[in-house]
GROMACS .gro file of C-alpha atoms in nm:
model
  180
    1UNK     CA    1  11.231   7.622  13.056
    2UNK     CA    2  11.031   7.307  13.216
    3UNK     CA    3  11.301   7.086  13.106
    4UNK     CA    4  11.612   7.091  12.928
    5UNK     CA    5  11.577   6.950  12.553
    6UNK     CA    6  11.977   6.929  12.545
    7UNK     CA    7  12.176   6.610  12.673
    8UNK     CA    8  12.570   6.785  12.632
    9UNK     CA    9  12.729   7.062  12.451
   10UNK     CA   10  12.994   6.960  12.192
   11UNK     CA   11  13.130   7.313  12.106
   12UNK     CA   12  13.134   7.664  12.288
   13UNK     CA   13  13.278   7.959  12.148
   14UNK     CA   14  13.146   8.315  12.339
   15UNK     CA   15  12.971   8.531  12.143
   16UNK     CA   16  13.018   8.318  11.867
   17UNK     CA   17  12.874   7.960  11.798
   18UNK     CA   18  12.778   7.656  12.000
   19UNK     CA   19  12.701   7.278  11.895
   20UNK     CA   20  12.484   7.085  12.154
   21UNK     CA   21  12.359   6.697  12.108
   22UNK     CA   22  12.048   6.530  12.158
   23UNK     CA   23  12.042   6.133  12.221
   24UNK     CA   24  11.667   6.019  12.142
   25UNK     CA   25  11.543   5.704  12.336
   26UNK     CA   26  11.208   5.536  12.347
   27UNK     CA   27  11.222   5.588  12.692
   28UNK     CA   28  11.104   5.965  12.633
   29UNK     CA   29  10.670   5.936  12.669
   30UNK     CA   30  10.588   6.220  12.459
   31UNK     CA   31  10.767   6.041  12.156
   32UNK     CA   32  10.497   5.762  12.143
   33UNK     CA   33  10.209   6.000  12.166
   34UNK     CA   34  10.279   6.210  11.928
   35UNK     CA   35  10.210   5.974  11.632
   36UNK     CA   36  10.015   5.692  11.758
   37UNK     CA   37  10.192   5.327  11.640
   38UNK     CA   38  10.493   5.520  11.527
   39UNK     CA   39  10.778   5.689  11.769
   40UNK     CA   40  10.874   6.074  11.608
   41UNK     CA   41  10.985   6.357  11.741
   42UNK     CA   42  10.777   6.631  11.738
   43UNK     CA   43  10.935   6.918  11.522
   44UNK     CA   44  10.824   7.157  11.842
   45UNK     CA   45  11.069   6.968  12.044
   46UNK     CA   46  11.358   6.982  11.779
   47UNK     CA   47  11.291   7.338  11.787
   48UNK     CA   48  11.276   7.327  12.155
   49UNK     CA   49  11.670   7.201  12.207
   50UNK     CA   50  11.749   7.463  11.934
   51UNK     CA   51  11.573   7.753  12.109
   52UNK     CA   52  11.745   7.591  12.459
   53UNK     CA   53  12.073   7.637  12.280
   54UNK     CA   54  12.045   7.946  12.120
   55UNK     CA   55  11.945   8.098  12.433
   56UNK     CA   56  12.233   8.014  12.656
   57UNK     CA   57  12.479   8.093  12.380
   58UNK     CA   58  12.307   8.431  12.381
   59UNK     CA   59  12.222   8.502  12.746
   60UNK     CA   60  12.624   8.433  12.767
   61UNK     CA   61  12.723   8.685  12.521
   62UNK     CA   62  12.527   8.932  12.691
   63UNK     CA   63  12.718   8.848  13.036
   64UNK     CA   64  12.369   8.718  13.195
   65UNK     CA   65  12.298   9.039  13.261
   66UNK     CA   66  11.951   9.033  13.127
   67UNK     CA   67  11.663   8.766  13.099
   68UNK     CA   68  11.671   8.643  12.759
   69UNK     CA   69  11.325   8.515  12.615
   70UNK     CA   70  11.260   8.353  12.265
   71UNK     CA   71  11.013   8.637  12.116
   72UNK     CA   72  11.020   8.503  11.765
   73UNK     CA   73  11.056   8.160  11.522
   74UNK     CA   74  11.135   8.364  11.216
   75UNK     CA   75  11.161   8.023  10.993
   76UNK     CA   76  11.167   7.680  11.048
   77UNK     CA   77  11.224   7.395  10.786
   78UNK     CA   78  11.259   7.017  10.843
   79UNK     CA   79  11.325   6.776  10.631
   80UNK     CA   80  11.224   6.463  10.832
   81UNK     CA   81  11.143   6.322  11.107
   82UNK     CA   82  11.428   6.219  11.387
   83UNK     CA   83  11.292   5.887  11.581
   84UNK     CA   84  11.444   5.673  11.840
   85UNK     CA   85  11.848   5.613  11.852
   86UNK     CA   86  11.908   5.943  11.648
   87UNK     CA   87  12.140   6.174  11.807
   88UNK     CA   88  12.034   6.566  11.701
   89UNK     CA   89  12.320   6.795  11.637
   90UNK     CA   90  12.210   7.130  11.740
   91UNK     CA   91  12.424   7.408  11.588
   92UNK     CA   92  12.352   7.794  11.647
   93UNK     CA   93  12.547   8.101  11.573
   94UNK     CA   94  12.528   8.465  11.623
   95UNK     CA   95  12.394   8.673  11.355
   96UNK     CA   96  12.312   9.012  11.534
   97UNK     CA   97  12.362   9.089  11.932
   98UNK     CA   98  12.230   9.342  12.152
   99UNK     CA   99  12.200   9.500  12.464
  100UNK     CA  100  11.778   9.433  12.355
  101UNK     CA  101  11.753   9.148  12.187
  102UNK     CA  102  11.947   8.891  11.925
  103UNK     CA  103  11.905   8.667  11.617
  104UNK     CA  104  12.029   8.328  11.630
  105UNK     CA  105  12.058   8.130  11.271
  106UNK     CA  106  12.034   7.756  11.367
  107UNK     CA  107  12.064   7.356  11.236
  108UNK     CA  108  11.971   7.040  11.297
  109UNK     CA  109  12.131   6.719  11.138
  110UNK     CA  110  12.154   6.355  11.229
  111UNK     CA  111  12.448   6.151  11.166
  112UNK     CA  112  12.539   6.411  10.898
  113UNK     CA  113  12.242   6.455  10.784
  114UNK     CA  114  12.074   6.798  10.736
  115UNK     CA  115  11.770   6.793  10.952
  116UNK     CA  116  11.602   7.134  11.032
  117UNK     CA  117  11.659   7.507  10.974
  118UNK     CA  118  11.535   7.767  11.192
  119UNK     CA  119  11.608   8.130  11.259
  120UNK     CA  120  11.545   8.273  11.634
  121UNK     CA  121  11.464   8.607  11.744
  122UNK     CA  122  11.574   8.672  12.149
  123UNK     CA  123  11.431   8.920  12.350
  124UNK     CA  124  11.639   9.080  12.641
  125UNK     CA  125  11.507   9.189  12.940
  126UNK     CA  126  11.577   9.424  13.239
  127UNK     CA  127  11.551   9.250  13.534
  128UNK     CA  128  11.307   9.328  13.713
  129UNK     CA  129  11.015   9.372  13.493
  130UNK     CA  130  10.740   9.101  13.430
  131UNK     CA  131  10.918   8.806  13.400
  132UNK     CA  132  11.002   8.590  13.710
  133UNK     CA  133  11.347   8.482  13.789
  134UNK     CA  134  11.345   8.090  13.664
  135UNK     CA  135  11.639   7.984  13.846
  136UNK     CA  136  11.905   8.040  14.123
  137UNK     CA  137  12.283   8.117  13.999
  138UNK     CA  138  12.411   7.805  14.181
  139UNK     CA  139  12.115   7.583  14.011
  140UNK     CA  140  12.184   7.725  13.701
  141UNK     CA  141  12.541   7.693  13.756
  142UNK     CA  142  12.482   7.321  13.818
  143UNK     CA  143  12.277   7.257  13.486
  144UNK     CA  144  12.554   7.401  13.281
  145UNK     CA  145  12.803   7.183  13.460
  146UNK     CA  146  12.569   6.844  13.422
  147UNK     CA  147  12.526   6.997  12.986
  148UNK     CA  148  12.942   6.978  12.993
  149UNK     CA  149  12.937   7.356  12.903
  150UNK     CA  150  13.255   7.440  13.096
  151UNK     CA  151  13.424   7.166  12.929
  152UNK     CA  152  13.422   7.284  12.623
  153UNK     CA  153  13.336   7.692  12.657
  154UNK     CA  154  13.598   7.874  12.508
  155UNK     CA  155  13.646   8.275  12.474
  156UNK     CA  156  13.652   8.443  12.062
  157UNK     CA  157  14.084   8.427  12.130
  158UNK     CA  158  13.991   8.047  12.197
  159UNK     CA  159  14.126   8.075  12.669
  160UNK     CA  160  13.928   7.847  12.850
  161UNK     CA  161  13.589   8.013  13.002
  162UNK     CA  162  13.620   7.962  13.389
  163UNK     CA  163  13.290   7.808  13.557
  164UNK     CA  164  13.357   8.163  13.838
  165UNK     CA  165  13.282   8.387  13.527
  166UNK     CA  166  12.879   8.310  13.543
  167UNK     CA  167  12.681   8.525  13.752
  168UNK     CA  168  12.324   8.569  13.722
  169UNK     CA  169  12.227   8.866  13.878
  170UNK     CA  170  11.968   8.934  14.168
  171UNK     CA  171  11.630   8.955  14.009
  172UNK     CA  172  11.755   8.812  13.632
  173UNK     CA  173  11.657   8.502  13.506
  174UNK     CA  174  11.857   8.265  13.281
  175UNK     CA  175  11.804   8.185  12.954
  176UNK     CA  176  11.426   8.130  12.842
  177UNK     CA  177  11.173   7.979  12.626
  178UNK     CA  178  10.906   7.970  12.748
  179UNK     CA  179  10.775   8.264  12.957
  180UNK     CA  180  10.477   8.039  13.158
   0.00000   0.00000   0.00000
């Protein structure tokens, strides 16, 4: 990941589901670019926060124990285009988990509003092999406090999910999109 495309998460639920949101502001460059005369948000970068999602909901499941690296877009549908003082709601949920890999179904809406439809296909990794470790425990620790994870992470039985239980291992990376 360059950058995180995720402002807080709204729901946590291990091995399970997560809800994330998205505040759009004109403030962001690469929303005036993209359509000259007209603020949008690329699609790409919808998928993006999705993908972001998706991956630490699944990297999570697997105890961080391997690198986990978007391999596939399987689908991806919007319906319009979110602009300036929308706030996304990024859903995701488990469909299949595995030692190797996952599939993530995912959503977009705004204010209610069905927005996009994607399904994700996760590799996981050994540490170790050809990907380079993107970030240290503590800094990843750090992001996940500043996204509001730990304040609303809760295990299937619905116990609190303690900030201590995170540990990305020597030579693992965290969650992934983007493998440059």
């Amino acid at each position: 990941m360059r950058w995180f495309w995720v402002d807080r998460f709204e729901t946590f639920i291990r091995c399970q589901r997560a809800v994330a949101l998205k505040a759009v502001t004109l403030a962001e460059p690469h929303l005036r670019d993209h359509v000259p005369g007209w603020a949008t948000v690329p699609n790409s970068l919808v998928l993006e926060g999705l993908a972001q999602t998706a991956g630490i909901l699944a990297a999570d499941a697997i105890d961080y124990r391997r690198q986990v690296v978007l391999a596939k877009v399987g689908r991806a549908e919007f319906q319009f285009d979110a602009v300036p003082g929308d706030v996304l709601r990024f859903e995701v949920e488990i469909v299949e988990c595995s030692e190797d890999g996952s599939v993530l179904s995912a959503t977009s809406s705004v204010a209610g509003r069905p927005h996009g439809t994607v399904e994700l296909f996760f590799g996981h990794i050994l540490q170790g092999t050809e990907m380079p470790k993107l970030f240290s425990n503590d800094e990843f620790k750090c992001w996940l406090d500043n996204l509001g994870i730990y304040n609303v992470a809760v295990e299937e039985d619905g116990t609190r999910v303690s900030r201590e239980r995170v540990h990305v291992s020597e030579g693992a990376s965290t969650p992934a999109t983007r493998a440059d």
